[in-house]
Coordinates of N, CA and C in Angstrom, one line a residue:
M1 N -41.7 9.3 -0.2 CA -40.3 9.7 0.1 C -40.1 9.8 1.6
F2 N -39.1 9.1 2.2 CA -38.9 9.1 3.6 C -37.8 10.1 3.9
V3 N -38.1 11.0 4.8 CA -37.1 12.1 5.2 C -36.8 11.9 6.7
L4 N -35.6 11.4 7.0 CA -35.2 11.1 8.4 C -34.2 12.2 8.8
V5 N -34.5 12.9 9.9 CA -33.7 14.0 10.4 C -32.9 13.6 11.6
N6 N -31.6 13.5 11.4 CA -30.7 13.1 12.5 C -30.2 14.3 13.3
L7 N -30.5 14.4 14.5 CA -30.1 15.6 15.3 C -28.7 15.5 15.9
K8 N -28.1 14.3 15.7 CA -26.7 14.1 16.2 C -26.6 14.6 17.6
T9 N -25.5 15.4 17.9 CA -25.4 16.0 19.2 C -25.4 17.5 19.1
Y10 N -26.1 18.0 18.0 CA -26.2 19.4 17.8 C -26.9 20.1 19.0
P11 N -26.6 21.4 19.3 CA -27.2 22.1 20.4 C -28.6 22.7 20.1
C12 N -29.4 21.8 19.5 CA -30.8 22.3 19.1 C -31.7 21.8 20.2
D13 N -32.9 22.3 20.2 CA -34.0 21.9 21.1 C -34.7 20.7 20.4
P14 N -34.5 19.5 20.9 CA -35.1 18.3 20.2 C -36.6 18.3 20.2
I15 N -37.2 18.9 21.2 CA -38.7 19.0 21.2 C -39.2 20.0 20.2
E16 N -38.5 21.1 20.0 CA -38.9 22.1 19.0 C -38.8 21.5 17.6
V17 N -37.7 20.7 17.4 CA -37.5 20.1 16.0 C -38.6 19.0 15.9
A18 N -38.8 18.2 16.9 CA -39.8 17.1 16.8 C -41.2 17.7 16.5
E19 N -41.5 18.8 17.2 CA -42.9 19.4 16.9 C -43.0 20.0 15.5
A20 N -41.9 20.5 15.0 CA -41.8 21.0 13.7 C -42.0 19.9 12.7
V21 N -41.3 18.8 12.9 CA -41.4 17.6 12.0 C -42.8 17.1 12.1
S22 N -43.4 17.0 13.2 CA -44.8 16.5 13.4 C -45.8 17.3 12.6
D23 N -45.6 18.6 12.8 CA -46.5 19.6 12.1 C -46.4 19.5 10.6
V24 N -45.2 19.5 10.1 CA -45.0 19.4 8.6 C -45.5 18.0 8.1
D25 N -45.3 17.0 8.9 CA -45.7 15.6 8.5 C -47.2 15.5 8.3
D26 N -47.9 16.3 9.1 CA -49.4 16.3 8.9 C -49.9 16.9 7.6
R27 N -49.0 17.7 6.9 CA -49.4 18.4 5.8 C -48.6 18.0 4.5
T28 N -48.0 16.8 4.5 CA -47.3 16.3 3.3 C -47.5 14.9 3.2
D29 N -47.4 14.4 1.9 CA -47.5 13.0 1.6 C -46.2 12.2 2.0
A30 N -45.1 13.0 2.2 CA -43.8 12.4 2.6 C -43.9 11.8 4.0
R31 N -43.1 10.9 4.3 CA -43.0 10.3 5.6 C -41.8 10.9 6.3
L32 N -42.0 11.6 7.5 CA -41.0 12.3 8.2 C -40.7 11.6 9.5
A33 N -39.5 11.7 10.0 CA -39.1 11.1 11.3 C -37.9 11.9 11.8
V34 N -37.6 11.7 13.1 CA -36.5 12.5 13.7 C -35.7 11.5 14.6
A35 N -34.4 11.6 14.6 CA -33.5 10.8 15.4 C -32.8 11.6 16.4
P36 N -33.3 11.8 17.6 CA -32.6 12.6 18.7 C -31.5 11.7 19.4
Q37 N -30.8 12.4 20.3 CA -29.9 11.6 21.2 C -30.7 10.7 22.0
A38 N -30.0 9.6 22.5 CA -30.7 8.6 23.3 C -31.4 9.1 24.5
A39 N -30.8 10.1 25.2 CA -31.4 10.7 26.4 C -32.7 11.4 26.1
H40 N -33.0 11.8 24.8 CA -34.1 12.5 24.5 C -35.2 11.7 23.8
L41 N -35.0 10.4 23.6 CA -35.9 9.6 22.8 C -37.3 9.6 23.4
E42 N -37.5 9.4 24.7 CA -38.8 9.4 25.3 C -39.6 10.7 25.1
R43 N -38.9 11.8 25.4 CA -39.6 13.1 25.3 C -40.0 13.4 23.9
V44 N -39.1 13.0 22.9 CA -39.4 13.3 21.5 C -40.5 12.4 21.1
A45 N -40.5 11.1 21.5 CA -41.6 10.2 21.1 C -43.0 10.7 21.6
E46 N -43.0 11.3 22.8 CA -44.2 11.8 23.4 C -44.9 12.9 22.6
T47 N -44.1 13.5 21.7 CA -44.7 14.6 20.8 C -45.6 13.9 19.7
G48 N -45.5 12.6 19.5 CA -46.2 11.9 18.5 C -45.5 11.8 17.2
V49 N -44.3 12.3 17.1 CA -43.6 12.2 15.8 C -42.9 10.8 15.7
E50 N -42.8 10.4 14.5 CA -42.0 9.1 14.3 C -40.6 9.3 14.8
T51 N -40.2 8.5 15.7 CA -38.9 8.7 16.4 C -37.9 7.5 16.2
W52 N -36.7 7.9 15.9 CA -35.7 6.9 15.6 C -34.5 7.1 16.5
A53 N -33.8 6.0 16.9 CA -32.6 6.1 17.6 C -31.4 6.3 16.6
Q54 N -30.4 6.9 17.1 CA -29.2 7.1 16.3 C -28.3 5.9 16.2
H55 N -28.5 4.9 17.2 CA -27.6 3.8 17.2 C -28.2 2.7 18.2
V56 N -28.0 1.5 18.0 CA -28.1 0.4 19.0 C -26.9 -0.5 18.9
D57 N -26.6 -1.1 20.0 CA -25.4 -2.0 20.1 C -25.8 -3.4 19.8
P58 N -24.9 -4.2 19.4 CA -25.2 -5.7 19.2 C -25.1 -6.5 20.5
I59 N -26.0 -6.2 21.4 CA -26.0 -6.8 22.7 C -27.4 -7.2 23.1
D60 N -27.4 -8.1 24.1 CA -28.7 -8.5 24.8 C -28.6 -8.0 26.2
H61 N -29.7 -8.2 27.0 CA -29.7 -7.8 28.4 C -28.4 -8.5 29.1
G62 N -27.8 -7.7 30.0 CA -26.7 -8.3 30.7 C -25.6 -7.2 31.1
S63 N -24.4 -7.6 31.2 CA -23.3 -6.8 31.6 C -22.7 -6.0 30.5
N64 N -23.3 -4.9 30.2 CA -23.0 -4.1 29.0 C -23.0 -2.6 29.3
T65 N -22.2 -2.2 30.3 CA -22.2 -0.8 30.8 C -21.8 0.1 29.7
G66 N -22.6 1.2 29.5 CA -22.4 2.2 28.5 C -22.9 1.9 27.1
H67 N -23.5 0.8 27.0 CA -24.0 0.4 25.6 C -25.5 0.8 25.5
T68 N -26.0 0.8 24.3 CA -27.4 1.1 24.0 C -28.1 -0.2 23.6
L69 N -29.1 -0.6 24.5 CA -29.8 -1.8 24.3 C -31.0 -1.5 23.4
A70 N -31.3 -2.4 22.4 CA -32.4 -2.1 21.5 C -33.7 -2.1 22.2
E71 N -33.9 -3.0 23.2 CA -35.2 -3.0 23.9 C -35.4 -1.7 24.6
S72 N -34.3 -1.1 25.2 CA -34.5 0.1 25.9 C -34.9 1.2 25.0
V73 N -34.4 1.2 23.8 CA -34.7 2.2 22.8 C -36.2 2.1 22.4
A74 N -36.6 0.8 22.2 CA -38.0 0.6 21.8 C -38.9 1.0 23.0
D75 N -38.5 0.7 24.2 CA -39.4 1.1 25.4 C -39.5 2.6 25.5
A76 N -38.5 3.3 25.0 CA -38.5 4.8 25.1 C -39.4 5.4 24.0
G77 N -39.9 4.5 23.1 CA -40.8 5.0 22.1 C -40.3 5.1 20.7
A78 N -39.1 4.6 20.5 CA -38.5 4.6 19.1 C -39.2 3.6 18.2
D79 N -39.3 4.0 16.9 CA -39.9 3.1 15.9 C -38.8 2.4 15.1
G80 N -37.6 3.0 15.1 CA -36.5 2.5 14.3 C -35.1 3.0 14.8
T81 N -34.1 2.5 14.1 CA -32.7 3.0 14.5 C -31.8 3.0 13.3
L82 N -30.9 4.0 13.3 CA -29.8 4.0 12.4 C -28.8 3.0 13.0
I83 N -28.0 2.5 12.0 CA -26.9 1.6 12.4 C -25.7 1.9 11.5
N84 N -24.5 2.0 12.1 CA -23.3 2.2 11.3 C -23.2 3.5 10.7
H85 N -23.7 4.6 11.3 CA -23.5 5.9 10.8 C -22.0 6.1 10.7
S86 N -21.5 7.0 9.8 CA -20.1 7.2 9.6 C -19.4 7.8 10.8
E87 N -20.2 8.4 11.7 CA -19.7 8.9 13.0 C -19.8 7.9 14.1
Q88 N -20.3 6.7 13.8 CA -20.4 5.6 14.8 C -20.3 4.2 14.0
R89 N -19.1 4.1 13.4 CA -18.9 2.9 12.6 C -18.7 1.6 13.3
L90 N -19.1 0.5 12.7 CA -19.1 -0.8 13.3 C -18.4 -1.8 12.4
K91 N -17.8 -2.8 12.9 CA -17.3 -3.9 12.1 C -18.6 -4.7 11.5
L92 N -18.3 -5.4 10.4 CA -19.5 -6.0 9.7 C -20.2 -7.0 10.6
A93 N -19.5 -7.7 11.4 CA -20.2 -8.7 12.4 C -21.0 -7.9 13.4
D94 N -20.6 -6.7 13.8 CA -21.3 -5.9 14.8 C -22.5 -5.3 14.1
I95 N -22.4 -4.9 12.8 CA -23.6 -4.4 12.1 C -24.6 -5.5 12.1
D96 N -24.2 -6.7 11.7 CA -25.2 -7.8 11.7 C -25.8 -8.0 13.1
G97 N -25.0 -7.9 14.1 CA -25.5 -8.1 15.5 C -26.5 -7.0 15.9
S98 N -26.2 -5.8 15.4 CA -27.1 -4.6 15.7 C -28.4 -4.8 15.0
V99 N -28.4 -5.2 13.7 CA -29.6 -5.5 12.9 C -30.4 -6.5 13.6
R100 N -29.8 -7.6 14.1 CA -30.5 -8.7 14.7 C -31.1 -8.2 16.1
A101 N -30.4 -7.3 16.8 CA -30.9 -6.8 18.0 C -32.1 -5.9 17.8
A102 N -32.0 -5.1 16.7 CA -33.1 -4.2 16.4 C -34.4 -5.0 16.0
E103 N -34.2 -6.1 15.2 CA -35.3 -7.0 14.8 C -35.9 -7.6 16.1
R104 N -35.1 -8.0 17.0 CA -35.6 -8.6 18.3 C -36.5 -7.6 19.0
A105 N -36.2 -6.3 18.9 CA -37.0 -5.3 19.6 C -38.1 -4.7 18.7
D106 N -38.3 -5.2 17.5 CA -39.3 -4.7 16.5 C -39.0 -3.3 16.1
L107 N -37.7 -3.0 15.9 CA -37.3 -1.7 15.4 C -37.0 -1.8 13.9
E108 N -37.4 -0.8 13.2 CA -37.0 -0.7 11.8 C -35.6 -0.3 11.7
T109 N -34.9 -0.7 10.6 CA -33.4 -0.4 10.6 C -33.0 0.3 9.3
V110 N -32.1 1.2 9.4 CA -31.4 1.8 8.3 C -29.9 1.7 8.6
V111 N -29.2 0.9 7.7 CA -27.8 0.7 7.9 C -27.0 1.7 6.9
C112 N -26.2 2.5 7.5 CA -25.5 3.5 6.7 C -24.2 2.9 6.1
A113 N -23.8 3.4 5.0 CA -22.5 2.9 4.3 C -21.9 4.0 3.5
N114 N -20.6 3.9 3.2 CA -19.9 5.0 2.5 C -20.0 4.9 1.0
N115 N -20.2 3.7 0.4 CA -20.1 3.6 -1.0 C -20.9 2.4 -1.5
P116 N -21.1 2.2 -2.8 CA -22.0 1.2 -3.3 C -21.5 -0.2 -2.9
A117 N -20.2 -0.5 -2.8 CA -19.7 -1.8 -2.4 C -20.2 -2.1 -1.0
Q118 N -20.0 -1.1 -0.1 CA -20.5 -1.3 1.3 C -22.0 -1.4 1.3
I119 N -22.7 -0.7 0.5 CA -24.2 -0.8 0.4 C -24.6 -2.3 0.1
G120 N -23.9 -2.9 -0.8 CA -24.2 -4.3 -1.2 C -24.0 -5.2 0.0
A121 N -22.9 -5.0 0.7 CA -22.6 -5.8 1.9 C -23.6 -5.6 3.0
A122 N -24.0 -4.4 3.2 CA -25.0 -4.0 4.2 C -26.4 -4.6 3.9
A123 N -26.7 -4.6 2.6 CA -28.0 -5.1 2.2 C -28.1 -6.6 2.4
A124 N -27.0 -7.3 2.3 CA -27.0 -8.7 2.5 C -27.3 -9.1 4.0
L125 N -27.2 -8.2 4.9 CA -27.6 -8.4 6.3 C -29.1 -8.3 6.6
G126 N -29.8 -7.9 5.6 CA -31.3 -7.9 5.7 C -31.9 -6.8 6.5
P127 N -31.3 -5.5 6.4 CA -32.0 -4.4 7.1 C -33.2 -4.0 6.3
D128 N -34.0 -3.1 6.9 CA -35.2 -2.6 6.1 C -34.7 -1.6 5.0
A129 N -33.6 -0.9 5.3 CA -33.1 0.1 4.3 C -31.6 0.3 4.6
V130 N -31.0 0.8 3.5 CA -29.6 1.2 3.6 C -29.5 2.7 3.2
A131 N -28.5 3.4 3.7 CA -28.3 4.8 3.3 C -26.9 5.0 2.9
V132 N -26.7 5.5 1.6 CA -25.3 5.8 1.1 C -25.0 7.2 1.5
E133 N -23.8 7.4 2.2 CA -23.4 8.6 2.7 C -21.9 8.8 2.6
P134 N -21.4 9.3 1.5 CA -19.9 9.6 1.4 C -19.5 10.5 2.5
P135 N -18.6 10.1 3.5 CA -18.4 10.9 4.7 C -17.8 12.3 4.4
E136 N -17.1 12.4 3.2 CA -16.5 13.7 2.9 C -17.5 14.8 2.6
L137 N -18.8 14.4 2.3 CA -19.8 15.3 2.0 C -20.7 15.7 3.1
I138 N -20.6 14.9 4.2 CA -21.5 15.1 5.4 C -21.3 16.5 5.9
G139 N -22.4 17.2 6.1 CA -22.3 18.6 6.7 C -21.8 19.7 5.8
T140 N -21.6 19.4 4.5 CA -21.0 20.4 3.6 C -22.1 21.2 2.9
G141 N -23.3 20.7 2.8 CA -24.3 21.4 2.0 C -24.3 21.0 0.6
T142 N -23.3 20.2 0.2 CA -23.2 19.7 -1.2 C -23.7 18.3 -1.3
P143 N -24.9 18.1 -1.8 CA -25.5 16.7 -1.8 C -24.7 15.8 -2.7
V144 N -24.7 14.5 -2.3 CA -24.0 13.5 -3.1 C -24.7 13.4 -4.5
S145 N -26.0 13.6 -4.5 CA -26.8 13.6 -5.8 C -26.2 14.6 -6.8
Q146 N -25.6 15.6 -6.3 CA -25.0 16.6 -7.2 C -23.5 16.4 -7.4
A147 N -22.8 16.1 -6.3 CA -21.4 15.9 -6.4 C -21.0 14.7 -7.1
D148 N -21.7 13.6 -7.0 CA -21.4 12.3 -7.6 C -22.7 11.5 -7.8
P149 N -23.5 11.8 -8.7 CA -24.8 11.1 -8.8 C -24.6 9.6 -9.1
D150 N -23.5 9.2 -9.7 CA -23.3 7.8 -10.0 C -23.2 7.0 -8.7
V151 N -22.8 7.6 -7.6 CA -22.7 6.9 -6.3 C -24.1 6.4 -5.9
V152 N -25.1 7.3 -6.1 CA -26.4 7.0 -5.7 C -27.0 5.9 -6.6
E153 N -26.9 6.1 -7.9 CA -27.4 5.1 -8.8 C -26.7 3.7 -8.6
D154 N -25.4 3.7 -8.4 CA -24.7 2.5 -8.2 C -25.1 1.8 -6.8
A155 N -25.4 2.6 -5.8 CA -25.8 2.1 -4.6 C -27.2 1.4 -4.7
V156 N -28.1 2.1 -5.4 CA -29.4 1.5 -5.7 C -29.3 0.2 -6.4
D157 N -28.4 0.1 -7.4 CA -28.2 -1.2 -8.1 C -27.6 -2.2 -7.2
A158 N -26.6 -1.8 -6.4 CA -25.9 -2.8 -5.5 C -26.9 -3.4 -4.5
A159 N -27.8 -2.6 -4.0 CA -28.8 -3.1 -3.0 C -29.8 -4.0 -3.7
S160 N -30.2 -3.6 -4.9 CA -31.2 -4.3 -5.6 C -30.7 -5.7 -6.1
N161 N -29.4 -5.7 -6.4 CA -28.8 -7.0 -6.8 C -28.7 -8.0 -5.7
V162 N -28.7 -7.5 -4.5 CA -28.5 -8.4 -3.3 C -29.9 -8.7 -2.7
D163 N -30.7 -7.7 -2.6 CA -32.1 -7.9 -2.0 C -33.0 -6.7 -2.4
S164 N -33.9 -7.0 -3.3 CA -34.7 -5.9 -3.8 C -35.7 -5.4 -2.8
A165 N -35.8 -6.0 -1.7 CA -36.7 -5.6 -0.6 C -36.1 -4.5 0.2
V166 N -34.8 -4.3 0.1 CA -34.1 -3.3 0.9 C -34.1 -1.9 0.2
S167 N -34.7 -1.0 0.9 CA -34.8 0.4 0.3 C -33.5 1.1 0.4
V168 N -33.2 2.1 -0.5 CA -32.0 2.9 -0.4 C -32.3 4.3 -0.1
L169 N -31.7 4.9 0.9 CA -31.8 6.3 1.2 C -30.5 7.0 0.7
C170 N -30.6 8.3 0.6 CA -29.4 9.1 0.1 C -29.1 10.1 1.2
G171 N -27.9 10.1 1.7 CA -27.5 11.1 2.7 C -26.3 11.9 2.3
A172 N -25.8 12.8 3.2 CA -24.7 13.6 3.0 C -25.0 14.8 2.2
G173 N -25.0 16.0 2.8 CA -25.2 17.3 2.1 C -26.6 17.6 1.7
I174 N -27.6 16.8 2.1 CA -29.0 17.1 1.7 C -29.5 18.3 2.6
S175 N -30.0 19.4 1.9 CA -30.4 20.5 2.6 C -31.6 21.3 2.0
T176 N -32.0 20.9 0.8 CA -33.1 21.6 0.1 C -34.1 20.6 -0.5
G177 N -35.2 21.1 -0.9 CA -36.2 20.3 -1.6 C -35.7 19.8 -2.9
D178 N -34.9 20.6 -3.6 CA -34.3 20.1 -4.9 C -33.4 18.9 -4.7
D179 N -32.7 18.9 -3.5 CA -31.8 17.8 -3.2 C -32.6 16.5 -3.0
V180 N -33.8 16.7 -2.4 CA -34.6 15.5 -2.2 C -35.2 15.0 -3.5
V181 N -35.6 15.9 -4.3 CA -36.2 15.5 -5.6 C -35.1 14.8 -6.5
A182 N -33.9 15.4 -6.4 CA -32.8 14.8 -7.2 C -32.4 13.4 -6.7
A183 N -32.5 13.2 -5.4 CA -32.2 11.9 -4.8 C -33.2 10.9 -5.3
G184 N -34.5 11.3 -5.3 CA -35.6 10.4 -5.8 C -35.4 10.1 -7.3
G185 N -35.0 11.0 -8.0 CA -34.8 10.8 -9.5 C -33.6 9.8 -9.8
L186 N -32.7 9.6 -8.8 CA -31.6 8.7 -9.0 C -32.0 7.3 -8.4
G187 N -33.2 7.2 -7.9 CA -33.7 5.9 -7.4 C -33.8 5.7 -5.9
A188 N -33.4 6.8 -5.2 CA -33.5 6.7 -3.7 C -34.9 6.8 -3.3
E189 N -35.3 6.1 -2.2 CA -36.6 6.1 -1.7 C -36.7 7.0 -0.5
G190 N -35.6 7.7 -0.1 CA -35.7 8.6 1.0 C -34.3 9.3 1.2
V191 N -34.3 10.2 2.2 CA -33.1 10.9 2.4 C -32.8 10.9 3.9
L192 N -31.5 11.0 4.3 CA -31.1 11.1 5.6 C -30.3 12.4 5.7
L193 N -30.7 13.3 6.6 CA -30.1 14.6 6.7 C -30.0 15.0 8.2
A194 N -29.2 16.0 8.4 CA -29.0 16.5 9.8 C -28.9 18.0 9.9
S195 N -27.8 18.6 9.5 CA -27.5 20.0 9.8 C -28.5 20.9 9.1
G196 N -29.0 20.5 7.9 CA -30.0 21.3 7.2 C -31.2 21.7 7.9
V197 N -31.6 20.8 8.9 CA -32.7 21.1 9.8 C -32.3 21.4 11.2
A198 N -31.4 20.5 11.7 CA -31.0 20.6 13.1 C -30.3 21.9 13.4
K199 N -29.6 22.5 12.5 CA -28.9 23.7 12.7 C -29.6 25.0 12.1
A200 N -30.8 24.7 11.6 CA -31.5 25.8 11.0 C -32.1 26.8 12.0
D201 N -32.1 28.1 11.7 CA -32.7 29.0 12.6 C -34.2 28.8 12.8
D202 N -34.8 28.3 11.7 CA -36.3 27.9 11.8 C -36.4 26.5 11.2
P203 N -36.4 25.5 12.1 CA -36.5 24.1 11.6 C -37.8 23.8 10.8
A204 N -38.9 24.4 11.2 CA -40.1 24.2 10.5 C -40.0 24.7 9.0
A205 N -39.4 25.9 8.9 CA -39.3 26.5 7.5 C -38.4 25.6 6.7
A206 N -37.3 25.1 7.3 CA -36.4 24.3 6.6 C -37.1 23.0 6.1
L207 N -37.9 22.4 7.0 CA -38.6 21.2 6.6 C -39.6 21.5 5.5
E208 N -40.3 22.6 5.6 CA -41.3 23.0 4.6 C -40.6 23.0 3.2
D209 N -39.4 23.6 3.2 CA -38.6 23.7 1.9 C -38.3 22.3 1.4
L210 N -38.0 21.4 2.3 CA -37.6 20.1 1.9 C -38.7 19.3 1.2
V211 N -39.9 19.4 1.8 CA -41.0 18.6 1.3 C -41.9 19.3 0.3
E212 N -41.7 20.6 0.1 CA -42.6 21.4 -0.8 C -42.7 20.8 -2.2
P213 N -41.5 20.4 -2.8 CA -41.5 19.9 -4.1 C -42.1 18.5 -4.3
L214 N -42.3 17.8 -3.2 CA -42.7 16.4 -3.3 C -44.2 16.3 -3.6

């Protein structure tokens, strides 16, 4: 089970969270990673934790002021990147461009989408994984696996029908180990979460709770 912690722009200490993720990762069979802000990528990667970017743009080297270049993300130590998070949505052509840019920089990719139909479209672009995240549940503490489990199962089917090599992650409202287990029971191979760890008083304890049932 892959557990990817997105720090968004929460006012947490990215190094503290990264060290907590690294420590818990050493004691579990689950695969753990953290996605800090772009400015923190290098420092987080230096902790030894698997590090992901929150976004890369569909660009190459050149005149692209203010954009995030996949090669720069890789040079900072990132192993992968999120694409099309609900808080950083892209047009389909730009999602495709970002996936290609990430591939060019040898970054693993997770493309986020709101529903099973979008999951199918995203899977057709050939990312390593897709993540289904109904935006209305993000940050609520109510997991999609509980609020609408059919969304997860239908997303798994939609991705499999397009490309069985594309893994499906479950996001939105994930905050406990039971949520992670439920997601796995519905066919997801991982979870994408944020506030459950990034806003926790004790990130290490929150992570321990997440992986303990696995």
